[in-house]
Coordinates of C-alpha atoms and ligand atoms in Angstrom, one line a residue:
Chain O
M197 CA 0.0 0.0 0.0
T198 CA 1.7 3.2 -1.1
D199 CA 0.8 6.6 0.2
T200 CA -0.1 8.7 -2.8
V201 CA 0.9 12.3 -2.2
L202 CA 0.2 13.8 -5.6
D203 CA -2.7 12.5 -7.7
I204 CA -3.4 14.1 -11.0
S205 CA -6.1 12.6 -13.2
A206 CA -7.2 13.5 -16.7
L207 CA -6.0 17.1 -16.3
T208 CA -6.7 19.5 -19.2
L209 CA -5.7 23.1 -19.1
S210 CA -5.8 25.7 -21.9
F211 CA -4.6 29.2 -22.6
G212 CA -7.2 30.4 -25.0
S213 CA -7.0 28.0 -27.9
L214 CA -3.7 26.5 -26.8
R215 CA -3.9 23.2 -25.0
A216 CA -1.0 23.5 -22.6
L217 CA -2.0 20.3 -20.7
D218 CA -4.0 17.6 -22.4
D219 CA -5.4 14.7 -20.4
V220 CA -2.5 14.3 -18.0
T221 CA -2.7 11.6 -15.5
L222 CA 0.1 11.1 -12.9
R223 CA 0.6 9.8 -9.4
I224 CA 3.5 10.2 -7.1
A225 CA 3.9 8.4 -3.8
A226 CA 5.6 9.5 -0.6
G227 CA 9.4 9.1 -0.9
E228 CA 9.2 8.8 -4.7
R229 CA 11.1 11.0 -7.1
L230 CA 9.7 11.6 -10.6
A231 CA 11.4 13.5 -13.3
L232 CA 9.2 15.3 -15.8
L233 CA 10.9 15.8 -19.1
G234 CA 9.8 17.6 -22.2
H235 CA 10.8 20.1 -24.8
N236 CA 10.6 23.9 -24.3
G237 CA 6.9 24.7 -24.0
A238 CA 5.8 21.1 -23.4
G239 CA 3.8 22.2 -20.4
K240 CA 6.0 21.3 -17.5
S241 CA 5.8 24.6 -15.7
T242 CA 2.1 24.9 -16.4
L243 CA 1.6 21.5 -14.7
F244 CA 3.5 22.8 -11.6
K245 CA 1.4 25.9 -11.5
A246 CA -1.8 23.9 -11.8
V247 CA -0.7 21.7 -8.8
L248 CA 0.0 24.9 -6.9
G249 CA -3.4 26.2 -7.6
F250 CA -2.2 29.2 -9.6
L251 CA -3.9 28.0 -12.8
H252 CA -7.3 26.5 -12.9
P253 CA -7.8 23.4 -15.1
D254 CA -10.6 23.1 -17.7
A255 CA -11.1 19.5 -16.7
G256 CA -9.7 16.8 -14.6
R257 CA -8.7 16.6 -10.9
I258 CA -5.7 17.3 -8.8
S259 CA -5.3 16.2 -5.2
V260 CA -2.4 17.1 -3.0
A261 CA -2.3 14.7 -0.1
G262 CA -6.1 14.6 -0.3
H263 CA -6.6 18.3 -0.6
A264 CA -7.5 20.7 -3.4
P265 CA -4.7 22.7 -5.0
G266 CA -4.5 26.2 -3.4
S267 CA -6.2 25.2 -0.2
D268 CA -4.3 25.9 3.0
A269 CA -3.6 22.2 3.6
A270 CA -2.3 21.8 0.1
R271 CA -0.1 24.9 0.4
V272 CA 1.4 23.7 3.6
A273 CA 2.1 20.3 2.0
I274 CA 3.8 21.7 -1.1
N275 CA 7.2 23.4 -1.3
Y276 CA 8.1 25.0 -4.6
L277 CA 11.1 26.1 -6.5
P278 CA 10.2 28.1 -9.6
E279 CA 12.3 27.9 -12.8
T280 CA 13.4 31.5 -12.4
V281 CA 13.6 33.2 -9.1
S282 CA 15.8 36.0 -7.9
F283 CA 15.6 36.9 -4.3
P284 CA 16.1 40.6 -3.3
R285 CA 19.7 41.4 -3.7
S286 CA 20.1 43.3 -0.5
L287 CA 18.8 40.5 1.8
T288 CA 21.1 37.9 3.2
G289 CA 20.6 34.2 2.6
R290 CA 19.5 33.8 6.2
E291 CA 17.0 36.6 6.0
V292 CA 15.4 35.1 2.8
L293 CA 15.0 31.8 4.6
G294 CA 13.7 33.6 7.7
Y295 CA 11.0 35.2 5.6
F296 CA 9.7 32.0 4.0
S297 CA 10.0 30.2 7.4
G298 CA 7.8 32.9 8.9
L299 CA 5.2 32.5 6.1
R300 CA 5.1 28.8 6.5
G301 CA 5.1 28.9 10.3
A302 CA 8.2 26.8 10.4
P303 CA 10.7 27.2 13.2
R304 CA 13.6 29.7 12.6
A305 CA 15.9 27.4 14.5
A306 CA 16.0 25.1 11.5
I307 CA 17.4 27.7 9.2
A308 CA 21.1 27.1 10.1
D309 CA 20.6 23.4 9.4
L310 CA 19.0 24.1 6.0
L311 CA 21.9 26.4 5.0
E312 CA 24.3 23.7 6.1
R313 CA 22.5 21.1 4.1
V314 CA 22.8 23.0 0.8
G315 CA 26.4 24.1 1.6
L316 CA 25.6 27.8 2.2
A317 CA 26.6 28.0 5.8
Q318 CA 29.6 30.2 5.0
A319 CA 27.6 32.6 2.9
A320 CA 24.6 32.8 5.2
D321 CA 25.1 36.4 6.3
R322 CA 26.2 37.8 2.9
A323 CA 23.8 39.7 0.7
V324 CA 22.2 37.5 -2.0
G325 CA 23.5 40.1 -4.6
T326 CA 27.0 38.7 -4.0
Y327 CA 26.0 35.1 -4.6
S328 CA 27.0 33.2 -7.7
K329 CA 24.3 31.7 -9.9
G330 CA 24.8 28.2 -8.3
M331 CA 24.6 29.7 -4.8
R332 CA 21.3 31.4 -5.6
Q333 CA 20.0 28.1 -6.9
R334 CA 21.0 26.4 -3.7
L335 CA 19.3 29.1 -1.7
G336 CA 16.2 28.5 -3.7
L337 CA 16.5 24.8 -2.9
A338 CA 17.0 25.5 0.8
Q339 CA 13.8 27.6 0.7
A340 CA 12.0 24.6 -0.9
L341 CA 13.2 22.4 2.0
I342 CA 11.7 24.6 4.8
G343 CA 9.5 22.6 7.1
A344 CA 8.8 19.0 6.2
P345 CA 7.2 19.2 2.7
R346 CA 5.1 16.3 1.7
L347 CA 5.5 17.3 -1.9
L348 CA 8.5 19.0 -3.5
L349 CA 7.9 20.8 -6.8
L350 CA 11.2 21.7 -8.4
D351 CA 11.0 23.4 -11.8
E352 CA 14.3 22.9 -13.5
P353 CA 16.3 22.9 -10.3
T354 CA 19.6 22.2 -12.1
S355 CA 19.4 24.8 -14.9
G356 CA 22.7 26.6 -15.1
L357 CA 24.6 24.4 -12.6
D358 CA 28.0 22.8 -13.2
P359 CA 28.1 19.0 -12.9
I360 CA 29.4 19.0 -9.3
S361 CA 26.7 21.4 -8.1
R362 CA 24.2 19.3 -10.0
H363 CA 25.4 16.2 -8.2
D364 CA 25.1 17.9 -4.8
L365 CA 21.7 19.1 -5.6
Y366 CA 20.5 15.6 -6.5
S367 CA 21.9 14.2 -3.3
V368 CA 20.0 16.9 -1.3
I369 CA 16.9 15.8 -3.2
A370 CA 17.6 12.2 -2.5
E371 CA 17.8 13.0 1.2
A372 CA 14.5 14.8 1.1
A373 CA 12.9 11.8 -0.6
G374 CA 14.5 9.6 2.1
R375 CA 12.7 11.6 4.7
G376 CA 9.4 10.9 2.9
S377 CA 8.9 13.8 0.6
A378 CA 7.4 13.1 -2.8
V379 CA 9.5 14.9 -5.4
L380 CA 8.3 16.1 -8.8
L381 CA 11.1 17.8 -10.8
S382 CA 11.5 18.9 -14.3
A383 CA 14.5 18.6 -16.5
H384 CA 15.5 18.6 -20.1
G385 CA 17.5 15.5 -20.6
L386 CA 17.4 11.8 -19.6
E387 CA 21.1 11.7 -19.1
E388 CA 20.8 14.2 -16.3
V389 CA 18.2 12.2 -14.3
E390 CA 19.6 8.7 -15.0
N391 CA 19.9 6.9 -11.6
R392 CA 18.7 10.1 -9.8
T393 CA 15.0 9.7 -10.0
D394 CA 12.8 6.6 -9.5
R395 CA 10.6 7.3 -12.5
V396 CA 10.6 9.4 -15.6
A397 CA 7.6 11.0 -17.4
I398 CA 8.0 12.5 -20.8
M399 CA 5.7 15.2 -22.0
F400 CA 5.2 16.4 -25.5
R401 CA 3.0 19.3 -26.4
G402 CA 0.9 19.0 -23.2
R403 CA 0.5 15.3 -23.4
L404 CA 2.2 12.6 -21.3
R405 CA 3.9 10.4 -23.8
A406 CA 5.5 7.9 -21.6
E407 CA 6.0 7.2 -17.9
G408 CA 7.9 4.6 -16.0
T409 CA 11.4 3.6 -15.0
L410 CA 14.2 4.3 -17.5
E411 CA 14.5 0.5 -18.1
E412 CA 10.9 0.3 -18.9
L413 CA 11.1 3.2 -21.3
A414 CA 14.1 1.7 -23.0
R415 CA 12.3 -1.6 -23.4
R416 CA 9.1 0.0 -24.6
A417 CA 11.0 2.1 -27.2
A418 CA 12.6 -1.0 -28.6
L419 CA 15.0 1.1 -30.6
P420 CA 17.4 -0.6 -33.0
A421 CA 21.0 -1.0 -32.2
T422 CA 23.4 0.2 -34.9
I423 CA 26.4 -1.9 -36.1
R424 CA 29.1 0.0 -38.0
V425 CA 31.3 -2.2 -40.1
T426 CA 34.5 -1.1 -41.7
A427 CA 35.3 -3.5 -44.6
A428 CA 38.7 -4.7 -45.6
E429 CA 40.2 -3.1 -48.7
G430 CA 38.0 -3.8 -51.8
A431 CA 35.5 -5.9 -49.8
A432 CA 32.9 -3.2 -49.2
D433 CA 30.7 -4.0 -52.2
R434 CA 30.6 -7.7 -51.4
L435 CA 29.8 -7.0 -47.7
H436 CA 27.0 -4.6 -48.7
A437 CA 25.5 -7.2 -51.0
E438 CA 25.6 -9.9 -48.3
L439 CA 24.4 -8.0 -45.3
G440 CA 22.4 -5.0 -46.6
G441 CA 22.5 -1.8 -44.5
Q442 CA 23.7 1.6 -45.6
R443 CA 26.9 2.6 -47.2
I444 CA 28.6 5.5 -45.4
N445 CA 31.6 5.8 -47.6
G446 CA 33.9 3.6 -49.7
A447 CA 34.8 1.3 -46.8
R448 CA 32.0 1.7 -44.2
L449 CA 28.6 0.2 -43.7
E450 CA 25.9 0.9 -41.1
I451 CA 23.3 -1.8 -40.2
D452 CA 20.4 -1.3 -37.9
C453 CA 19.1 -4.3 -36.0
T454 CA 16.5 -4.9 -33.3
P455 CA 17.6 -6.4 -29.9
E456 CA 16.3 -9.8 -31.1
T457 CA 18.2 -9.9 -34.4
K458 CA 21.4 -8.4 -33.0
L459 CA 23.1 -11.7 -32.1
A460 CA 22.2 -13.4 -35.3
L461 CA 23.7 -10.5 -37.3
L462 CA 26.8 -10.6 -35.3
A463 CA 27.2 -14.3 -36.0
R464 CA 26.8 -13.6 -39.7
L465 CA 29.4 -10.9 -39.5
T466 CA 32.0 -13.2 -37.8
A467 CA 31.4 -15.7 -40.6
H468 CA 32.8 -13.0 -43.0
A469 CA 35.6 -12.1 -40.6
D470 CA 38.1 -12.1 -43.6
L471 CA 36.2 -9.2 -45.2
L472 CA 36.2 -7.0 -42.0
R473 CA 38.6 -4.6 -40.6
D474 CA 36.6 -3.3 -37.6
I475 CA 33.1 -3.6 -35.9
D476 CA 31.5 -1.0 -33.8
L477 CA 28.3 -1.7 -31.9
A478 CA 26.2 1.3 -30.7
N479 CA 23.2 0.6 -28.4
P480 CA 20.5 3.2 -28.3
G481 CA 21.4 6.0 -25.9
L482 CA 19.2 7.9 -23.5
A483 CA 19.1 10.8 -26.0
E484 CA 17.6 8.4 -28.6
I485 CA 15.1 7.0 -26.2
Y486 CA 14.0 10.6 -25.3
R487 CA 13.8 11.6 -28.9
H488 CA 11.8 8.4 -29.7
F489 CA 9.1 9.4 -27.2
S490 CA 9.1 13.0 -28.3
K491 CA 9.0 12.6 -32.1
H492 CA 7.9 9.2 -33.2
M493 CA 4.6 9.2 -31.5
D494 CA 3.8 12.6 -33.0
Q495 CA 4.1 11.1 -36.4
E496 CA 2.0 8.1 -35.5
D497 CA -0.6 10.5 -34.3
R498 CA -0.8 12.2 -37.6
T499 CA -1.2 9.0 -39.6
Chain G
M174 CA -0.6 37.5 12.2
T175 CA 2.9 36.1 12.3
R176 CA 2.7 36.1 8.5
M177 CA 1.9 39.7 8.4
I178 CA 4.7 40.5 10.8
T179 CA 7.1 38.5 8.7
I180 CA 6.2 40.4 5.6
F181 CA 6.3 43.7 7.4
V182 CA 9.7 43.1 8.8
Q183 CA 11.1 42.1 5.4
E184 CA 9.5 45.0 3.5
F185 CA 10.7 47.5 6.1
R186 CA 14.2 46.0 5.9
L187 CA 14.1 46.3 2.2
A188 CA 13.0 49.9 2.3
R189 CA 15.9 50.7 4.7
R190 CA 18.5 48.8 2.7
N191 CA 17.4 50.3 -0.6
L192 CA 18.1 53.7 1.1
W193 CA 14.6 55.0 0.5
V194 CA 14.2 56.0 4.1
L195 CA 17.5 57.7 4.2
L196 CA 17.1 59.5 0.9
A197 CA 13.6 60.6 1.7
T198 CA 14.7 61.9 5.2
G199 CA 17.6 63.8 3.7
V200 CA 15.6 65.4 0.9
L201 CA 12.7 66.4 3.2
T202 CA 15.0 67.8 5.9
L203 CA 17.0 69.8 3.4
F204 CA 13.9 71.4 1.9
A205 CA 12.3 72.1 5.3
L206 CA 15.4 73.8 6.5
A207 CA 15.8 75.8 3.3
L208 CA 12.2 77.0 3.5
A209 CA 12.5 77.8 7.2
F210 CA 15.7 79.9 7.0
L211 CA 15.4 81.4 3.5
G212 CA 11.8 82.5 4.2
A213 CA 12.6 83.5 7.8
G214 CA 13.6 87.1 7.0
Q215 CA 10.2 87.8 5.6
G216 CA 8.6 86.2 8.7
A217 CA 10.6 88.3 11.1
A218 CA 9.7 91.4 9.1
L219 CA 6.0 90.6 9.2
K220 CA 6.3 89.9 12.9
A221 CA 4.6 86.6 12.2
D222 CA 5.3 83.3 13.9
V223 CA 8.1 81.8 11.8
L224 CA 7.0 78.2 12.6
S225 CA 3.5 78.8 11.3
L226 CA 4.9 80.6 8.2
T227 CA 7.3 77.8 7.5
A228 CA 4.5 75.2 8.0
A229 CA 2.5 77.0 5.3
S230 CA 5.3 77.0 2.8
L231 CA 6.3 73.5 3.7
A232 CA 2.8 72.3 3.1
T233 CA 2.9 73.7 -0.4
L234 CA 6.1 71.9 -1.1
S235 CA 5.2 68.7 0.6
V236 CA 2.2 68.3 -1.8
Y237 CA 4.8 67.7 -4.5
L238 CA 7.4 65.8 -2.6
I239 CA 5.5 63.4 -0.4
P240 CA 3.4 61.8 -3.1
L241 CA 6.5 61.4 -5.2
I242 CA 8.4 59.7 -2.4
A243 CA 5.5 57.5 -1.5
L244 CA 5.0 56.4 -5.2
L245 CA 8.7 55.8 -5.7
M246 CA 8.7 53.6 -2.6
S247 CA 5.7 51.5 -3.6
Y248 CA 5.4 51.3 -7.4
D249 CA 7.6 48.2 -7.7
A250 CA 6.3 46.3 -4.7
F251 CA 4.2 43.8 -6.7
S252 CA 5.4 44.2 -10.2
G253 CA 9.0 43.7 -9.2
E254 CA 8.1 40.5 -7.3
V255 CA 6.2 39.2 -10.3
E256 CA 9.2 39.8 -12.5
R257 CA 11.7 38.3 -10.1
G258 CA 9.5 35.3 -9.4
T259 CA 9.4 35.8 -5.7
L260 CA 5.7 36.5 -5.6
A261 CA 5.0 32.9 -6.9
L262 CA 7.0 31.6 -4.0
T263 CA 5.3 33.8 -1.5
L264 CA 1.8 32.9 -2.7
A265 CA 2.7 29.2 -2.6
T266 CA 2.8 29.5 1.2
P267 CA -0.5 29.8 3.2
V268 CA -0.3 33.6 3.2
R269 CA -3.5 35.4 2.2
R270 CA -3.3 38.0 -0.6
W271 CA -4.9 40.7 1.6
E272 CA -2.3 40.0 4.3
L273 CA 0.4 40.5 1.7
F274 CA -1.0 43.8 0.5
G275 CA -1.8 45.0 4.1
A276 CA 1.7 44.2 5.4
K277 CA 3.4 45.8 2.5
F278 CA 1.2 48.9 2.9
L279 CA 2.0 49.1 6.6
A280 CA 5.7 48.6 6.2
Q281 CA 6.0 51.3 3.5
T282 CA 3.8 53.7 5.3
V283 CA 5.9 53.3 8.4
A284 CA 9.0 53.8 6.3
A285 CA 7.7 56.9 4.6
G286 CA 6.2 58.1 7.9
T287 CA 9.5 57.7 9.7
A288 CA 11.2 59.7 7.0
I289 CA 8.6 62.5 7.3
A290 CA 8.5 62.5 11.1
I291 CA 12.3 62.6 11.5
S292 CA 12.9 65.4 8.9
F293 CA 10.0 67.6 10.1
L294 CA 11.1 67.1 13.7
L295 CA 14.7 68.1 12.9
A296 CA 13.6 71.1 10.9
G297 CA 11.0 72.1 13.4
A298 CA 13.5 71.9 16.3
A299 CA 16.0 74.0 14.4
V300 CA 13.3 76.7 13.8
V301 CA 12.3 76.7 17.4
L302 CA 15.8 76.9 18.6
V303 CA 16.6 79.9 16.4
Y304 CA 13.3 81.9 16.4
G305 CA 11.4 80.5 19.4
A306 CA 7.9 79.0 19.3
A307 CA 4.3 80.2 19.7
P308 CA 1.6 77.6 20.6
A309 CA -0.2 78.2 17.3
G310 CA 3.0 77.5 15.4
L311 CA 3.6 74.3 17.3
A312 CA 0.1 73.2 16.6
A313 CA 0.4 74.0 12.9
W314 CA 3.7 72.1 12.8
A315 CA 2.2 69.1 14.5
S316 CA -0.8 68.9 12.2
L317 CA 1.4 69.4 9.2
T318 CA 3.5 66.4 10.2
A319 CA 0.5 64.2 10.9
S320 CA -1.4 65.1 7.7
S321 CA 1.9 64.6 5.7
I322 CA 2.1 61.1 7.0
A323 CA -1.6 60.6 6.1
L324 CA -0.8 61.9 2.6
G325 CA 2.1 59.6 2.4
A326 CA -0.1 56.6 3.4
V327 CA -2.6 57.5 0.7
F328 CA 0.0 57.6 -2.0
V329 CA 1.7 54.4 -0.8
A330 CA -1.7 52.7 -1.1
V331 CA -2.1 54.2 -4.6
G332 CA 1.4 53.1 -5.6
L333 CA 0.8 49.5 -4.4
T334 CA -2.5 49.4 -6.2
L335 CA -1.0 50.3 -9.5
S336 CA 1.9 48.0 -8.9
A337 CA -0.5 45.1 -8.4
A338 CA -2.6 46.2 -11.4
A339 CA 0.4 46.7 -13.8
G340 CA 2.2 43.5 -13.1
R341 CA 5.3 44.7 -14.9
T342 CA 7.8 47.1 -13.5
A343 CA 8.1 49.4 -16.6
L344 CA 4.4 49.8 -16.8
A345 CA 4.1 50.4 -13.1
A346 CA 6.7 53.1 -13.2
A347 CA 5.0 54.8 -16.1
M348 CA 1.7 54.7 -14.2
A349 CA 3.2 56.1 -11.1
I350 CA 4.7 59.1 -13.0
G351 CA 1.4 59.5 -14.7
I352 CA -0.7 59.5 -11.6
W353 CA 1.7 61.9 -9.9
L354 CA 1.4 64.3 -12.8
V355 CA -2.3 64.1 -12.9
L356 CA -3.2 64.3 -9.2
V357 CA -0.4 66.6 -8.1
V358 CA 0.3 68.9 -11.0
L359 CA -2.3 68.8 -13.8
Y360 CA -5.4 68.6 -11.6
D361 CA -4.3 71.8 -9.9
L362 CA -3.7 73.6 -13.1
A363 CA -7.1 72.6 -14.5
L364 CA -8.8 73.8 -11.3
L365 CA -6.9 77.1 -11.6
G366 CA -7.9 77.5 -15.2
G367 CA -11.5 76.6 -14.3
I368 CA -11.8 79.2 -11.6
M369 CA -10.2 81.9 -13.8
A370 CA -12.5 81.2 -16.6
A371 CA -15.7 80.9 -14.5
G372 CA -15.0 84.0 -12.3
E373 CA -17.1 84.6 -9.2
G374 CA -20.3 82.5 -9.3
V375 CA -21.9 79.2 -8.5
F376 CA -18.9 77.3 -9.8
A377 CA -16.4 79.2 -7.5
S378 CA -18.6 79.0 -4.4
H379 CA -20.3 75.6 -4.7
V380 CA -18.5 73.3 -7.2
F381 CA -14.9 74.3 -6.9
P382 CA -14.4 73.6 -3.2
W383 CA -15.7 70.1 -3.6
L384 CA -13.4 69.5 -6.6
V385 CA -10.5 70.6 -4.4
L386 CA -11.6 68.1 -1.8
A387 CA -11.9 65.3 -4.3
N388 CA -8.1 65.2 -4.9
P389 CA -6.0 63.9 -2.0
A390 CA -3.1 66.3 -2.7
D391 CA -5.4 69.4 -2.8
A392 CA -7.3 68.2 0.2
F393 CA -4.0 68.0 2.1
R394 CA -3.0 71.5 1.1
L395 CA -6.5 72.8 1.9
Y396 CA -6.4 71.3 5.4
N397 CA -3.0 72.8 6.2
L398 CA -3.6 76.2 4.9
A399 CA -7.1 76.6 6.3
A400 CA -5.7 75.8 9.7
L401 CA -3.2 78.7 9.4
D402 CA -4.7 82.0 10.3
A403 CA -1.4 83.8 10.2
A404 CA -0.3 82.6 6.9
P405 CA -0.6 84.8 3.8
V406 CA -2.7 82.9 1.4
A407 CA -3.4 83.7 -2.2
G408 CA -4.7 82.1 -5.4
I409 CA -6.2 78.7 -4.9
D410 CA -5.0 78.7 -1.4
G411 CA -7.1 81.8 -0.7
L412 CA -10.1 79.5 -1.0
A413 CA -9.3 78.3 2.5
R414 CA -11.1 81.4 3.7
T415 CA -14.4 80.8 2.1
L416 CA -15.1 77.1 2.6
P417 CA -18.6 75.6 2.7
F418 CA -17.3 72.9 5.0
P419 CA -14.9 72.8 8.0
P420 CA -11.2 72.2 7.2
Y421 CA -11.4 68.9 8.9
A422 CA -13.5 67.6 6.1
A423 CA -10.3 67.6 4.1
L424 CA -9.0 64.9 6.5
G425 CA -12.1 62.9 5.8
A426 CA -11.3 63.2 2.1
L427 CA -7.9 61.7 2.7
A428 CA -9.4 58.9 4.7
L429 CA -11.8 58.1 1.9
W430 CA -9.0 58.0 -0.6
L431 CA -7.0 55.8 1.7
A432 CA -9.9 53.4 2.2
G433 CA -10.7 53.4 -1.6
A434 CA -7.1 52.7 -2.6
L435 CA -6.7 49.9 0.0
A436 CA -9.9 48.2 -1.2
L437 CA -9.0 48.5 -4.9
G438 CA -5.4 47.4 -4.2
I439 CA -6.5 44.3 -2.3
H440 CA -9.0 43.6 -5.1
R441 CA -6.2 43.9 -7.8
T442 CA -3.8 41.8 -5.7
K443 CA -6.3 39.0 -5.6
R444 CA -6.5 39.1 -9.4
I445 CA -2.7 38.9 -10.1
V446 CA -2.2 35.8 -12.3
L447 CA 1.2 34.1 -11.9
Ligands
ATP684 N1 0.3 32.7 -19.1 C1 0.3 32.1 -20.3 N2 -0.5 32.5 -21.3 C2 -0.5 32.0 -22.5 N3 0.2 30.9 -22.8 C3 1.0 30.4 -21.9 C4 1.1 30.9 -20.6 N4 2.0 30.2 -19.8 C5 2.5 29.2 -20.7 N5 1.9 29.3 -21.9 C6 2.1 28.4 -23.0 O1 1.9 27.1 -22.6 C7 2.8 26.2 -23.1 C8 3.5 25.5 -22.0 O2 4.4 26.4 -21.3 P1 5.2 25.9 -20.1 O3 5.8 27.1 -19.5 O4 4.4 25.0 -19.2 O5 6.4 25.1 -20.8 P2 7.6 24.3 -20.2 O6 7.4 22.9 -20.5 O7 7.8 24.7 -18.8 O8 8.8 24.8 -21.1 P3 10.3 25.2 -20.7 O9 11.1 23.9 -20.7 O10 10.7 26.1 -21.7 O11 10.3 25.8 -19.3 C9 3.7 27.1 -24.0 O12 3.3 26.9 -25.3 C10 3.5 28.5 -23.5 O13 3.7 29.4 -24.5
MG685 MG1 9.2 25.6 -17.7

């Protein structure tokens, strides 16, 4: 029995004639991290704002720990990091956290610990105007950790961060999930969230295209692996005739194969070992999987 | 309540750090002192109470300065937060929108009021030290200070309202300048033109005084000049002699403006879309 914190069902939301969200259904349990991926304008931020109660859906339902978005109980349950936020430059990090702690009725005694957790203890009493971009992002994250949020909404928390800060940020998120917060975060690439979230959801033009663990998505995509063959001198034409595929240049051949036919193809290749100089096997990468769910289905839709 | 205190503390801190309080105090003190000591020769010659005289000229100057200071302090309060993204964060907490508006209003009114009180106190003390004080002068000075703070409060509320309505800093700034020009400068000129064109008659005696009362800046000036018997008054200000209502009605007009601006401001704040 999992404890569902965020329950979105059949959510549709339009800006005039533009359908920013179209029949989105999504559930996140306590302690679970879900990454929401999608192109620019896919509707990620819009979904966050609907969950916060800032935007009102045309149809569908959202429940935050059993409460309606925008209700007091829901607001207490959710902590939010918007995609762009710049705190007043003349305030210190500690003062910014004091302000949001006061608004949330959280104890100020916890602020020092929050600053410590995101690595800002040293800069706590400096003006935000002197912070680097990464430090400001950390301050935003610290703000999102105030109290004991049941649901963390993080809109592109890692935009503009270097790989190390990014790593740190995901460990802070993992800690929060470990304490039982449900986490919904948006990002732009699968590589970034690999092994860092429990599930992934891919949005395309307001629709949820796919949702599941990365392994599930890879299996569902069933993308072909590519075998690149470099032929021995003068053998390229014969190889092409025997194996098919695409000629890249005078000596090279590219052959696509499904996971099932891969081994058989390799066996056939080894049978022609005398004609080969080199073999290179490329399994589909995360970028291809992502692209698969962002483009292919769109074409299927149109047919 | 804790939420309003939290917002109040932060807003007041920002007003202080942004040097608004300091700047406003400096400018007001400087002008008050200049009026007191440059105009003092004339006062001494007239054997009038210098404090009363200075209060009259300071009231005429405050009509321009105080709305400007209050609008400059407040025009960015909501639009800036919309643009920086902090308003979304604030409104994601259980805070009520009226609490946000109310706390911002209180903080900025206290900030503007502090600047006014400090500078008028300093200038007033200097005048009393040099020229001495009569009870009438002290009373005029006190009511000038109090009504200036009230005028500041009205324009803080107006500034916050247009900030919430504009939603963008550039637009809010333009609206603030526009409203200052209309209420403080153009309205006055129009009235002056009107009374000169109409001459003595029903307009001058029955319509005109109410039109003066309808504008917070003119109501403020009317209140202060009507209260000053010793002050030489001329032009529009001469009206203070022939009012169809007591000068205190002008304070009522300020209160109405304040209530109206607060109500409209809270209404606009509730309609901000993030
Ligand atoms: N207030 C608004 N009025 C009109 N259209 C809007 C509004 N907000 C968003 N949109 C539109 O809704 C769509 C989804 O926008 P959204 O901001 O949710 O995208 P996103 O997935 O967050 O993109 P990004 O990765 O660039 O942040 C876009 O086409 C956008 O133009
Ligand atoms: Mg976005």
